[in-house]
Amino acid sequence: MIKRFLTILVFLAIFLQLGSAVDAKEQIQNFDSKININKDGTIEVEEKIVYDFGNLQRHGIYRNTPYIKTNKAGKKFELEFENFSVTDENGKKYQYKKSVSNENINLKIGDPNRTITGVNIYLIKYKVSGALTYFSDHDELYWNSNGNEWTIPILSLTSEVRLPVGVAQREISASCYTGYLGSKDQDCQINKTDISATFKTIGILEPNQGLTLVFGFPKNIALLLEPKPYVSFWQSFVGKAILGMIILVAIFWYIVYPIYIPVKWLREGRDPSTRSARSGQVPGEVSAWFDPPKTKTGRPLTPQETGALVDERVDIDDLSAMIVSLAQKGFMKIEEREKNNFYLVKKKDSSDSRLLTFEKKFLDEIFQGGETISLKNKKPSLNTVVEESKKSIYEKLVQEGFFPENPNKIRTFYTVIGSLALTTINFALAFSAFLFGRNMPKKTLLGVEASSIAKSLRKFLVSQERQLEFQAKNQMFFEKLLPYAIAFGVEKIWADRFKDIEMRPPDWYEGYSTGRFNSIALTNSLNSSFSSFQSAATPTTSSSGFSSGFSGGSSGGGGGGGGGGSW
């Protein structure tokens, strides 16, 4: 009997000890955040943390949040946090201390002269500038809801992101990632409405696990408010240079250079006058000039070269014109196999001697992965192909003597100078760099003469005069100048001149529609294909160099996050 009684006492002691251990377990029962995206580009965050101290005696909790985020190139940007407040669920203010260290904003919440235990609720509110990321086709919040540095488990986490105005639900994109830093697991649920998306974890988040959300929405809802570039003191020039050198550089940077750039532009940055031509006579901008300019050897310039010669830029219109030109030459075919789903199909090998270097390189690169490519499915390598083609066309124009230097390199140089000027609050230099420096590219005398001919061709394409009436009934004439019209961005005007004649679909194009085919139908369809090409050729990278959370996102990516615990 005594032995049985002692056994019961032992089991009871073990049970009470285990129960005490369970009660003492420290954890977050709920971590709920609400994020409001404002029209001015800021976001307002409210974190409701239901913190269970168990039987432990603590003063409160600490919450650390990074104010630095790093883009894919390793460049750091600084988010601006403000309007902090910490209260309980009834609005009563908690005592807290805010500090900054190790690129984190640290909140130490609680009274150092008082301890607490059990379940306590903390409402942390703050406002952030620079949290949004802006892309060519959408804007995005890529945000770590809780961060990957919490030292205790989180039983349940929910985050709601809300827009300032409602949109069509299909225009909202959402994704989420869970787990340790760098994890691509998606143990989370998403619920979308026409104004918000709610993200909820499935299961418990262990210590150092977090939830990162990606919320994409249409452009022009929030103003552009990007984070400021961040440079620590020891990485800056100021931290490395002596005072005398700083003064000299400052004088040059703030006084001499802003004056030097416009002076250089006046002396060297303008096209030469056509009056200095040896003959004194240069072809002007006549109303009916329908031949492209030529090189010194007599080669007619391609549409892409002609377009770039006029505005001194190789843009997407020029490359779209090159696609049509190459298709007309029989090297590829443009096929619309489904509505607005365009394919480029290789028809001929690029070893043809008639091809210019940049045309051959474009064909080799774009068909590197096969004989057919879809413009609807974005190819990561297509942007590289486009950039290499642009570079080759610029080099060819310099080689042919139309520009003394690559105009794009000059613009890029002064863009960098202007950006650096803004970061150093040198508005005079920024004004000089952007206004005069970016207009520094100039043409040679040959380039000026060729540009005059190109402008005359453009004037003819947009003219509604009915001279050369017999040509307006000729499909061959329409197709011949169509790539040049595309390069100039006036293909719809050019097509309108031929809208009344019946046309047969050209060999280089196959449309999806089976209706009446004419010049208008062709250009409208081609414009859809150009939109697909532009979309596929646009990198999924923001203007500040950040990657989208929809293409390669992970837990701990984006801004925000951090972690916390008790003290």
Coordinates of C-alpha atoms in Angstrom, one line a residue:
M1 CA 0.0 0.0 0.0
I2 CA 2.8 2.4 1.0
K3 CA 4.7 1.4 -2.2
R4 CA 1.7 2.2 -4.3
F5 CA 1.2 5.5 -2.6
L6 CA 4.9 6.5 -3.2
T7 CA 4.5 5.5 -6.9
I8 CA 1.5 7.8 -7.2
L9 CA 3.4 10.7 -5.6
V10 CA 6.4 10.2 -8.0
F11 CA 4.1 10.3 -11.1
L12 CA 2.3 13.3 -9.6
A13 CA 5.5 15.2 -9.1
I14 CA 6.6 14.4 -12.7
F15 CA 3.3 15.5 -14.1
L16 CA 3.4 18.8 -12.1
Q17 CA 7.0 19.4 -13.3
L18 CA 6.1 18.8 -16.9
G19 CA 3.0 21.0 -16.6
S20 CA 5.2 23.8 -15.2
A21 CA 7.6 23.4 -18.0
V22 CA 4.8 23.7 -20.6
D23 CA 3.4 26.7 -18.9
A24 CA 6.8 28.4 -18.8
K25 CA 7.2 28.0 -22.6
E26 CA 7.7 31.5 -24.2
Q27 CA 6.0 32.0 -27.6
I28 CA 4.0 34.4 -29.7
Q29 CA 0.4 33.2 -30.0
N30 CA -0.6 35.6 -32.8
F31 CA 1.4 38.0 -35.0
D32 CA -1.0 40.0 -37.0
S33 CA 0.0 42.9 -39.3
K34 CA -1.9 45.4 -41.3
I35 CA -0.2 47.4 -44.0
N36 CA -1.9 50.3 -45.7
I37 CA -0.4 51.5 -49.0
N38 CA -0.8 55.3 -49.3
K39 CA -1.2 57.4 -52.4
D40 CA 1.9 59.3 -51.6
G41 CA 4.0 56.1 -51.9
T42 CA 4.4 55.6 -48.1
I43 CA 3.1 52.6 -46.2
E44 CA 1.7 52.5 -42.7
V45 CA 2.3 49.3 -40.7
E46 CA 0.5 48.1 -37.6
E47 CA 1.8 45.0 -35.9
K48 CA -0.3 43.3 -33.2
I49 CA 1.8 40.9 -31.2
V50 CA 0.1 38.6 -28.7
Y51 CA 3.2 37.6 -26.7
D52 CA 3.0 34.8 -24.1
F53 CA 5.8 34.9 -21.5
G54 CA 4.5 31.8 -19.8
N55 CA 5.6 31.7 -16.2
L56 CA 8.7 33.7 -17.0
Q57 CA 9.3 37.1 -15.4
R58 CA 10.3 39.6 -18.0
H59 CA 10.3 43.4 -18.5
G60 CA 8.9 43.3 -22.0
I61 CA 9.9 42.6 -25.6
Y62 CA 12.3 44.0 -28.1
R63 CA 11.6 44.5 -31.8
N64 CA 14.4 45.0 -34.3
T65 CA 13.6 46.1 -37.9
P66 CA 16.2 46.7 -40.7
Y67 CA 16.0 50.1 -42.4
I68 CA 18.4 49.0 -45.1
K69 CA 17.5 46.8 -48.1
T70 CA 19.9 45.6 -50.7
N71 CA 19.3 45.2 -54.5
K72 CA 20.5 42.3 -56.6
A73 CA 23.7 44.2 -57.5
G74 CA 24.6 44.5 -53.8
K75 CA 23.8 48.2 -53.6
K76 CA 22.2 49.4 -50.4
F77 CA 19.2 51.6 -50.0
E78 CA 17.8 53.3 -46.9
L79 CA 14.1 53.2 -45.9
E80 CA 12.8 56.0 -43.8
F81 CA 10.9 55.0 -40.6
E82 CA 8.8 57.5 -38.6
N83 CA 5.8 58.0 -36.4
F84 CA 6.5 55.1 -34.1
S85 CA 3.9 54.3 -31.3
V86 CA 3.6 51.3 -29.0
T87 CA 0.4 50.6 -27.1
D88 CA -1.6 47.8 -25.6
E89 CA -4.9 46.6 -27.0
N90 CA -6.8 49.4 -25.2
G91 CA -4.6 52.2 -26.5
K92 CA -2.5 52.6 -23.3
K93 CA 1.0 53.6 -24.2
Y94 CA 3.9 51.3 -23.4
Q95 CA 7.2 52.7 -22.3
Y96 CA 9.9 52.1 -25.0
K97 CA 13.3 53.2 -26.1
K98 CA 14.3 53.5 -29.7
S99 CA 17.9 53.2 -30.9
V100 CA 19.7 52.5 -34.2
S101 CA 22.6 50.0 -34.5
N102 CA 23.8 47.5 -37.1
E103 CA 21.5 48.9 -39.8
N104 CA 18.5 48.2 -37.6
I105 CA 15.9 50.3 -35.7
N106 CA 15.7 48.8 -32.3
L107 CA 12.6 49.1 -30.0
K108 CA 13.1 48.0 -26.4
I109 CA 9.6 47.9 -25.0
G110 CA 8.8 47.7 -21.3
D111 CA 9.6 49.2 -17.9
P112 CA 13.1 48.2 -16.6
N113 CA 11.8 48.7 -13.0
R114 CA 8.8 46.3 -13.4
T115 CA 8.4 42.7 -14.5
I116 CA 5.4 41.0 -16.2
T117 CA 4.3 37.5 -17.0
G118 CA 1.7 35.6 -18.9
V119 CA 0.0 36.9 -22.1
N120 CA 0.5 40.6 -23.1
I121 CA -0.5 42.4 -26.3
Y122 CA 1.7 44.9 -28.1
L123 CA 0.4 47.2 -30.9
I124 CA 3.4 48.6 -32.8
K125 CA 2.7 51.3 -35.4
Y126 CA 5.1 53.1 -37.8
K127 CA 5.3 54.7 -41.2
V128 CA 7.8 53.8 -43.9
S129 CA 9.0 55.7 -47.0
G130 CA 10.8 53.9 -49.8
A131 CA 9.2 50.4 -49.2
L132 CA 7.6 50.2 -52.6
T133 CA 9.4 49.0 -55.7
Y134 CA 8.5 50.3 -59.1
F135 CA 8.7 48.2 -62.3
S136 CA 7.8 48.9 -65.9
D137 CA 4.5 47.1 -65.8
H138 CA 3.4 47.1 -62.1
D139 CA 4.3 48.4 -58.6
E140 CA 5.1 46.1 -55.7
L141 CA 5.4 45.7 -52.0
Y142 CA 8.0 43.0 -51.2
W143 CA 7.9 42.9 -47.4
N144 CA 9.1 40.6 -44.5
S145 CA 6.1 40.5 -42.2
N146 CA 7.8 39.4 -39.1
G147 CA 11.4 38.8 -40.1
N148 CA 13.7 35.8 -39.6
E149 CA 15.4 36.8 -36.3
W150 CA 12.7 36.0 -33.7
T151 CA 14.1 33.7 -31.0
I152 CA 10.8 32.1 -30.2
P153 CA 8.1 30.2 -32.2
I154 CA 5.1 32.1 -33.7
L155 CA 1.9 29.9 -33.6
S156 CA -0.1 32.0 -36.1
L157 CA 0.8 34.9 -38.4
T158 CA -1.5 36.9 -40.6
S159 CA -0.7 39.9 -42.8
E160 CA -3.1 42.1 -44.7
V161 CA -2.1 44.6 -47.4
R162 CA -4.6 47.2 -48.4
L163 CA -4.6 49.7 -51.4
P164 CA -5.9 53.2 -51.1
V165 CA -8.4 52.6 -53.9
G166 CA -10.1 49.5 -55.3
V167 CA -9.1 47.9 -58.6
A168 CA -10.1 44.8 -60.6
Q169 CA -9.1 41.7 -58.6
R170 CA -7.3 40.3 -61.6
E171 CA -4.9 43.3 -61.5
I172 CA -3.7 42.3 -58.0
S173 CA -0.9 39.8 -57.8
A174 CA 0.1 38.1 -54.6
S175 CA 2.6 35.5 -53.4
C176 CA 4.3 34.6 -50.2
Y177 CA 7.3 32.6 -48.9
T178 CA 7.9 31.0 -45.5
G179 CA 10.7 29.4 -43.6
Y180 CA 14.3 30.2 -42.8
L181 CA 16.2 33.0 -44.5
G182 CA 16.4 32.3 -48.3
S183 CA 13.7 29.6 -48.2
K184 CA 11.3 29.4 -51.2
D185 CA 8.7 27.3 -49.3
Q186 CA 5.2 28.7 -49.6
D187 CA 3.4 27.2 -46.6
C188 CA 0.9 30.1 -46.6
Q189 CA -2.6 30.9 -47.8
I190 CA -3.6 34.0 -49.8
N191 CA -7.1 35.6 -50.0
K192 CA -7.6 38.5 -52.5
T193 CA -10.3 41.1 -52.8
D194 CA -10.5 44.1 -55.1
I195 CA -8.6 46.3 -52.6
S196 CA -6.5 44.0 -50.5
A197 CA -4.8 40.6 -50.0
T198 CA -4.4 38.6 -46.8
F199 CA -1.5 36.3 -46.2
K200 CA -1.7 33.6 -43.5
T201 CA 0.8 31.0 -42.4
I202 CA 0.0 27.3 -42.5
G203 CA 1.3 25.8 -39.2
I204 CA 3.8 27.2 -36.7
L205 CA 6.8 29.4 -37.6
E206 CA 9.8 28.1 -35.6
P207 CA 12.5 30.4 -34.2
N208 CA 14.3 32.2 -37.1
Q209 CA 11.5 31.4 -39.5
G210 CA 9.4 34.2 -41.2
L211 CA 6.8 35.0 -43.7
T212 CA 7.6 37.3 -46.7
L213 CA 4.8 38.7 -48.8
V214 CA 4.7 40.0 -52.4
F215 CA 1.9 42.3 -53.3
G216 CA 1.7 43.6 -56.9
F217 CA -0.7 46.2 -58.1
P218 CA -1.3 48.5 -61.1
K219 CA 0.9 51.5 -61.7
N220 CA -0.2 55.1 -60.9
I221 CA -2.0 54.2 -57.7
A222 CA 0.9 55.2 -55.5
L223 CA 3.4 58.0 -56.2
L224 CA 7.0 57.3 -57.0
L225 CA 8.9 57.3 -53.7
E226 CA 12.0 55.1 -53.9
P227 CA 14.5 54.5 -51.1
K228 CA 17.6 56.7 -50.9
P229 CA 21.0 55.1 -51.8
Y230 CA 22.8 54.3 -48.6
V231 CA 26.6 54.7 -48.2
S232 CA 28.2 54.2 -44.8
F233 CA 30.8 56.7 -43.7
W234 CA 33.8 54.3 -44.2
Q235 CA 32.7 53.5 -47.7
S236 CA 32.3 57.1 -48.7
F237 CA 34.9 59.4 -50.1
V238 CA 34.6 61.6 -47.1
G239 CA 35.7 58.8 -44.8
K240 CA 38.8 58.0 -46.8
A241 CA 40.1 61.4 -48.0
I242 CA 41.9 64.1 -46.1
L243 CA 40.3 67.5 -45.6
G244 CA 42.3 69.3 -48.2
M245 CA 41.3 66.8 -50.9
I246 CA 37.7 67.1 -49.9
I247 CA 37.8 70.8 -50.3
L248 CA 39.4 70.6 -53.8
V249 CA 36.9 68.0 -54.9
A250 CA 34.0 70.0 -53.5
I251 CA 35.2 73.1 -55.4
F252 CA 35.4 71.1 -58.6
W253 CA 32.1 69.3 -58.0
Y254 CA 30.0 72.1 -56.9
I255 CA 31.4 75.1 -58.8
V256 CA 33.7 74.1 -61.7
Y257 CA 31.9 71.0 -63.1
P258 CA 28.4 72.5 -63.3
I259 CA 29.9 75.4 -65.4
Y260 CA 32.2 73.2 -67.4
I261 CA 29.4 70.9 -68.8
P262 CA 27.3 73.6 -70.6
V263 CA 30.5 75.3 -71.8
K264 CA 31.6 71.9 -73.3
W265 CA 28.2 71.5 -74.9
L266 CA 28.4 74.9 -76.5
R267 CA 31.9 74.1 -77.9
E268 CA 31.6 70.4 -78.7
G269 CA 28.2 69.0 -78.1
R270 CA 26.2 70.4 -81.1
D271 CA 25.9 69.0 -84.6
P272 CA 28.1 70.6 -87.2
S273 CA 26.4 73.2 -89.4
T274 CA 25.5 71.9 -92.9
R275 CA 26.9 75.1 -94.3
S276 CA 30.4 73.8 -93.8
A277 CA 29.8 71.1 -96.4
R278 CA 32.3 71.2 -99.2
S279 CA 29.7 71.8 -101.9
G280 CA 27.6 74.1 -99.7
Q281 CA 24.5 72.2 -100.8
V282 CA 22.9 69.6 -98.5
P283 CA 19.6 67.7 -99.2
G284 CA 17.0 69.4 -97.2
E285 CA 13.8 68.1 -95.7
V286 CA 11.7 67.9 -98.9
S287 CA 8.1 66.7 -98.9
A288 CA 8.5 63.6 -101.2
W289 CA 11.8 61.9 -100.4
F290 CA 11.1 58.2 -100.1
D291 CA 14.6 56.7 -100.1
P292 CA 16.6 56.1 -96.9
P293 CA 20.0 57.7 -96.4
K294 CA 23.1 55.9 -97.5
T295 CA 26.6 55.2 -96.2
K296 CA 29.7 56.6 -97.9
T297 CA 30.0 53.3 -99.9
G298 CA 26.4 53.6 -101.2
R299 CA 24.7 51.1 -98.9
P300 CA 21.2 52.1 -97.9
L301 CA 20.8 52.3 -94.2
T302 CA 18.6 49.7 -92.5
P303 CA 15.3 50.9 -90.8
Q304 CA 16.9 50.5 -87.4
E305 CA 19.9 52.5 -88.4
T306 CA 17.7 55.2 -89.9
G307 CA 15.5 55.5 -86.9
A308 CA 18.5 55.7 -84.5
L309 CA 20.1 58.3 -86.7
V310 CA 17.2 60.7 -86.3
D311 CA 16.7 60.7 -82.5
E312 CA 20.3 59.4 -81.7
R313 CA 18.8 56.4 -79.8
V314 CA 18.3 52.8 -80.5
D315 CA 14.9 52.0 -79.0
I316 CA 12.4 49.2 -79.1
D317 CA 10.7 50.7 -82.2
D318 CA 14.0 50.4 -84.1
L319 CA 14.4 46.7 -83.0
S320 CA 10.8 46.0 -83.9
A321 CA 11.5 47.5 -87.4
M322 CA 14.6 45.2 -87.6
I323 CA 12.4 42.1 -86.9
V324 CA 10.0 43.1 -89.8
S325 CA 12.9 43.9 -92.1
L326 CA 14.6 40.5 -91.4
A327 CA 11.2 38.8 -91.9
Q328 CA 10.8 40.6 -95.3
K329 CA 14.3 39.3 -96.3
G330 CA 13.2 35.8 -95.6
F331 CA 15.2 35.1 -92.4
M332 CA 12.2 34.6 -90.2
K333 CA 8.4 34.6 -90.2
I334 CA 6.0 36.3 -87.7
E335 CA 3.1 34.1 -86.8
E336 CA 0.1 34.9 -84.6
R337 CA -0.9 31.3 -83.7
E338 CA -3.4 32.4 -81.1
K339 CA -5.0 35.7 -80.5
N340 CA -2.2 38.1 -79.4
N341 CA 0.2 35.1 -79.1
F342 CA 3.1 35.8 -81.5
Y343 CA 5.9 33.5 -82.5
L344 CA 9.1 34.2 -84.5
V345 CA 10.0 31.2 -86.7
K346 CA 13.5 30.8 -88.2
K347 CA 13.4 30.4 -92.0
K348 CA 16.9 30.9 -93.2
D349 CA 20.4 30.5 -91.9
S350 CA 22.2 33.6 -90.7
S351 CA 25.3 32.9 -92.7
D352 CA 24.0 35.0 -95.6
S353 CA 26.6 37.5 -96.7
R354 CA 23.9 40.2 -97.1
L355 CA 23.4 40.4 -93.4
L356 CA 25.1 43.1 -91.4
T357 CA 27.0 42.1 -88.3
F358 CA 24.3 43.2 -85.8
E359 CA 21.6 41.5 -87.9
K360 CA 23.5 38.3 -87.9
K361 CA 24.2 38.5 -84.2
F362 CA 20.5 39.2 -83.4
L363 CA 19.4 36.2 -85.4
D364 CA 22.0 33.9 -83.9
E365 CA 21.2 35.0 -80.3
I366 CA 17.4 35.1 -80.6
F367 CA 17.2 31.6 -82.1
Q368 CA 19.9 30.1 -79.9
G369 CA 17.4 28.0 -78.0
G370 CA 15.5 26.7 -81.0
E371 CA 13.9 27.4 -84.4
T372 CA 10.8 29.0 -82.8
I373 CA 10.4 31.5 -79.9
S374 CA 7.2 32.8 -78.3
L375 CA 7.0 36.5 -77.5
K376 CA 4.3 35.9 -75.0
N377 CA 6.5 33.7 -72.7
K378 CA 9.2 36.0 -71.4
K379 CA 12.7 34.7 -72.0
P380 CA 15.2 35.8 -69.4
S381 CA 17.8 36.0 -72.1
L382 CA 15.8 38.2 -74.5
N383 CA 16.7 41.4 -72.6
T384 CA 20.4 40.5 -73.1
V385 CA 19.8 40.0 -76.8
V386 CA 18.1 43.4 -77.1
E387 CA 20.9 45.2 -75.2
E388 CA 23.6 43.5 -77.3
S389 CA 21.8 44.4 -80.5
K390 CA 21.4 48.1 -79.4
K391 CA 25.2 48.2 -78.6
S392 CA 26.0 46.7 -82.1
I393 CA 23.9 49.2 -83.9
Y394 CA 25.5 52.1 -82.1
E395 CA 28.9 50.7 -82.9
K396 CA 28.0 50.4 -86.6
L397 CA 26.8 54.0 -86.8
V398 CA 30.1 55.1 -85.3
Q399 CA 32.0 52.8 -87.7
E400 CA 30.2 54.2 -90.7
G401 CA 31.1 57.8 -89.7
F402 CA 27.7 59.1 -88.6
F403 CA 28.7 59.7 -85.0
P404 CA 32.2 60.5 -83.7
E405 CA 31.4 58.6 -80.4
N406 CA 28.8 56.2 -79.2
P407 CA 25.9 58.5 -78.2
N408 CA 24.5 56.1 -75.7
K409 CA 27.8 55.9 -73.7
I410 CA 27.8 59.7 -73.5
R411 CA 24.2 59.8 -72.2
T412 CA 24.9 57.0 -69.7
F413 CA 28.0 58.8 -68.4
Y414 CA 26.1 62.1 -67.8
T415 CA 23.1 60.2 -66.3
V416 CA 25.5 58.7 -63.7
I417 CA 27.0 62.2 -63.1
G418 CA 23.5 63.7 -62.7
S419 CA 22.4 60.9 -60.3
L420 CA 25.5 61.3 -58.2
A421 CA 24.9 65.1 -58.2
L422 CA 21.4 64.6 -56.7
T423 CA 22.7 62.3 -54.0
T424 CA 25.2 65.0 -53.0
I425 CA 22.6 67.7 -53.2
N426 CA 24.4 69.4 -56.0
F427 CA 21.4 70.7 -58.0
A428 CA 23.5 72.9 -60.3
L429 CA 25.5 69.9 -61.5
A430 CA 22.4 67.7 -61.8
F431 CA 20.8 70.4 -63.9
S432 CA 23.9 70.7 -66.1
A433 CA 24.3 66.9 -66.5
F434 CA 20.7 66.2 -67.3
L435 CA 20.0 69.2 -69.6
F436 CA 23.4 69.7 -71.3
G437 CA 25.3 66.5 -70.6
R438 CA 22.6 64.1 -71.9
N439 CA 22.3 66.3 -75.0
M440 CA 26.1 66.1 -75.6
P441 CA 26.0 63.4 -78.3
K442 CA 26.4 64.8 -81.7
K443 CA 26.5 63.7 -85.3
T444 CA 29.3 64.2 -87.8
L445 CA 28.7 66.3 -90.9
L446 CA 27.9 63.0 -92.8
G447 CA 25.5 62.2 -90.0
V448 CA 23.8 65.5 -90.2
E449 CA 23.3 65.1 -94.0
A450 CA 22.0 61.6 -93.6
S451 CA 19.7 62.6 -90.8
S452 CA 18.3 65.3 -93.0
I453 CA 17.4 62.7 -95.6
A454 CA 15.9 60.4 -93.0
K455 CA 13.7 63.3 -91.7
S456 CA 12.6 63.9 -95.2
L457 CA 11.6 60.2 -95.5
R458 CA 9.7 60.5 -92.3
K459 CA 7.9 63.6 -93.5
F460 CA 6.9 61.7 -96.6
L461 CA 5.6 58.7 -94.5
V462 CA 3.3 60.9 -92.4
S463 CA 2.2 63.2 -95.2
Q464 CA -1.4 62.8 -96.4
E465 CA -0.7 64.4 -99.7
R466 CA -1.6 62.3 -102.7
Q467 CA 1.4 62.8 -104.8
L468 CA 2.7 59.6 -106.5
E469 CA -0.8 58.3 -106.6
F470 CA 0.2 55.2 -108.5
Q471 CA 2.5 54.1 -105.7
A472 CA -0.4 54.2 -103.2
K473 CA -2.0 51.3 -105.0
N474 CA 1.2 49.2 -104.8
Q475 CA 1.4 46.7 -101.9
M476 CA 5.1 46.2 -102.6
F477 CA 5.8 49.9 -102.1
F478 CA 3.8 49.8 -98.8
E479 CA 5.8 46.8 -97.5
K480 CA 9.1 48.3 -98.6
L481 CA 8.8 51.4 -96.4
L482 CA 6.8 49.8 -93.6
P483 CA 9.9 48.9 -91.5
Y484 CA 11.0 52.6 -91.7
A485 CA 7.6 53.7 -90.7
I486 CA 7.8 51.4 -87.7
A487 CA 11.3 52.7 -86.7
F488 CA 9.8 56.3 -86.8
G489 CA 6.7 55.2 -84.9
V490 CA 4.4 56.3 -87.7
E491 CA 3.3 52.9 -89.1
K492 CA -0.4 53.6 -88.5
I493 CA -0.3 56.8 -90.4
W494 CA 1.6 55.1 -93.3
A495 CA -0.9 52.2 -93.3
D496 CA -3.9 54.6 -93.5
R497 CA -2.7 55.7 -97.0
F498 CA -3.2 52.2 -98.2
K499 CA -6.4 51.2 -96.3
D500 CA -8.6 51.2 -99.4
I501 CA -6.7 48.6 -101.4
E502 CA -7.1 44.9 -101.1
M503 CA -3.9 43.1 -99.9
R504 CA -2.8 39.6 -99.7
P505 CA -1.1 38.5 -96.5
P506 CA 2.7 38.7 -97.1
D507 CA 4.9 35.6 -97.1
W508 CA 6.7 36.8 -94.0
Y509 CA 3.6 37.2 -91.8
E510 CA 0.7 34.9 -90.8
G511 CA -2.1 36.4 -88.8
Y512 CA -4.7 34.7 -86.5
S513 CA -7.7 36.6 -87.9
T514 CA -9.4 35.2 -91.1
G515 CA -11.2 38.4 -91.9
R516 CA -10.5 41.0 -94.6
F517 CA -6.8 41.7 -94.8
N518 CA -5.5 45.2 -95.5
S519 CA -2.8 47.6 -94.4
I520 CA -4.6 48.6 -91.2
A521 CA -5.2 45.0 -90.1
L522 CA -1.5 44.2 -90.6
T523 CA -0.2 47.2 -88.7
N524 CA -2.6 46.7 -85.8
S525 CA -1.6 43.0 -85.5
L526 CA 2.1 43.9 -85.8
N527 CA 1.6 46.5 -83.0
S528 CA 0.3 43.7 -80.7
S529 CA 3.4 41.7 -81.5
F530 CA 5.7 44.7 -80.8
S531 CA 4.0 45.0 -77.4
S532 CA 4.7 41.4 -76.7
F533 CA 8.3 41.9 -77.8
Q534 CA 8.7 44.9 -75.6
S535 CA 7.2 43.1 -72.6
A536 CA 9.5 40.1 -73.2
A537 CA 12.5 42.3 -73.6
T538 CA 11.9 44.3 -70.5
P539 CA 13.8 43.0 -67.5
T540 CA 11.9 42.3 -64.3
T541 CA 13.9 44.8 -62.4
S542 CA 12.9 48.1 -60.9
S543 CA 14.4 51.5 -61.7
S544 CA 16.5 51.3 -58.5
G545 CA 17.8 47.8 -59.3
F546 CA 15.6 45.6 -57.2
S547 CA 14.3 42.3 -58.5
S548 CA 10.6 41.4 -58.3
G549 CA 9.4 39.1 -55.5
F550 CA 7.4 37.3 -58.2
S551 CA 10.6 36.1 -60.0
G552 CA 13.0 34.6 -57.5
G553 CA 11.5 35.7 -54.2
S554 CA 12.2 34.0 -50.9
S555 CA 11.7 34.2 -47.2
G556 CA 13.6 37.2 -45.9
G557 CA 13.6 39.0 -49.2
G558 CA 12.5 42.6 -49.7
G559 CA 12.3 45.2 -47.0
G560 CA 11.2 45.1 -43.4
G561 CA 11.5 42.0 -41.3
G562 CA 14.1 41.8 -38.5
G563 CA 13.0 39.9 -35.3
G564 CA 12.7 40.2 -31.6
G565 CA 12.3 38.4 -28.2
S566 CA 11.9 39.3 -24.6
W567 CA 14.2 41.0 -22.1

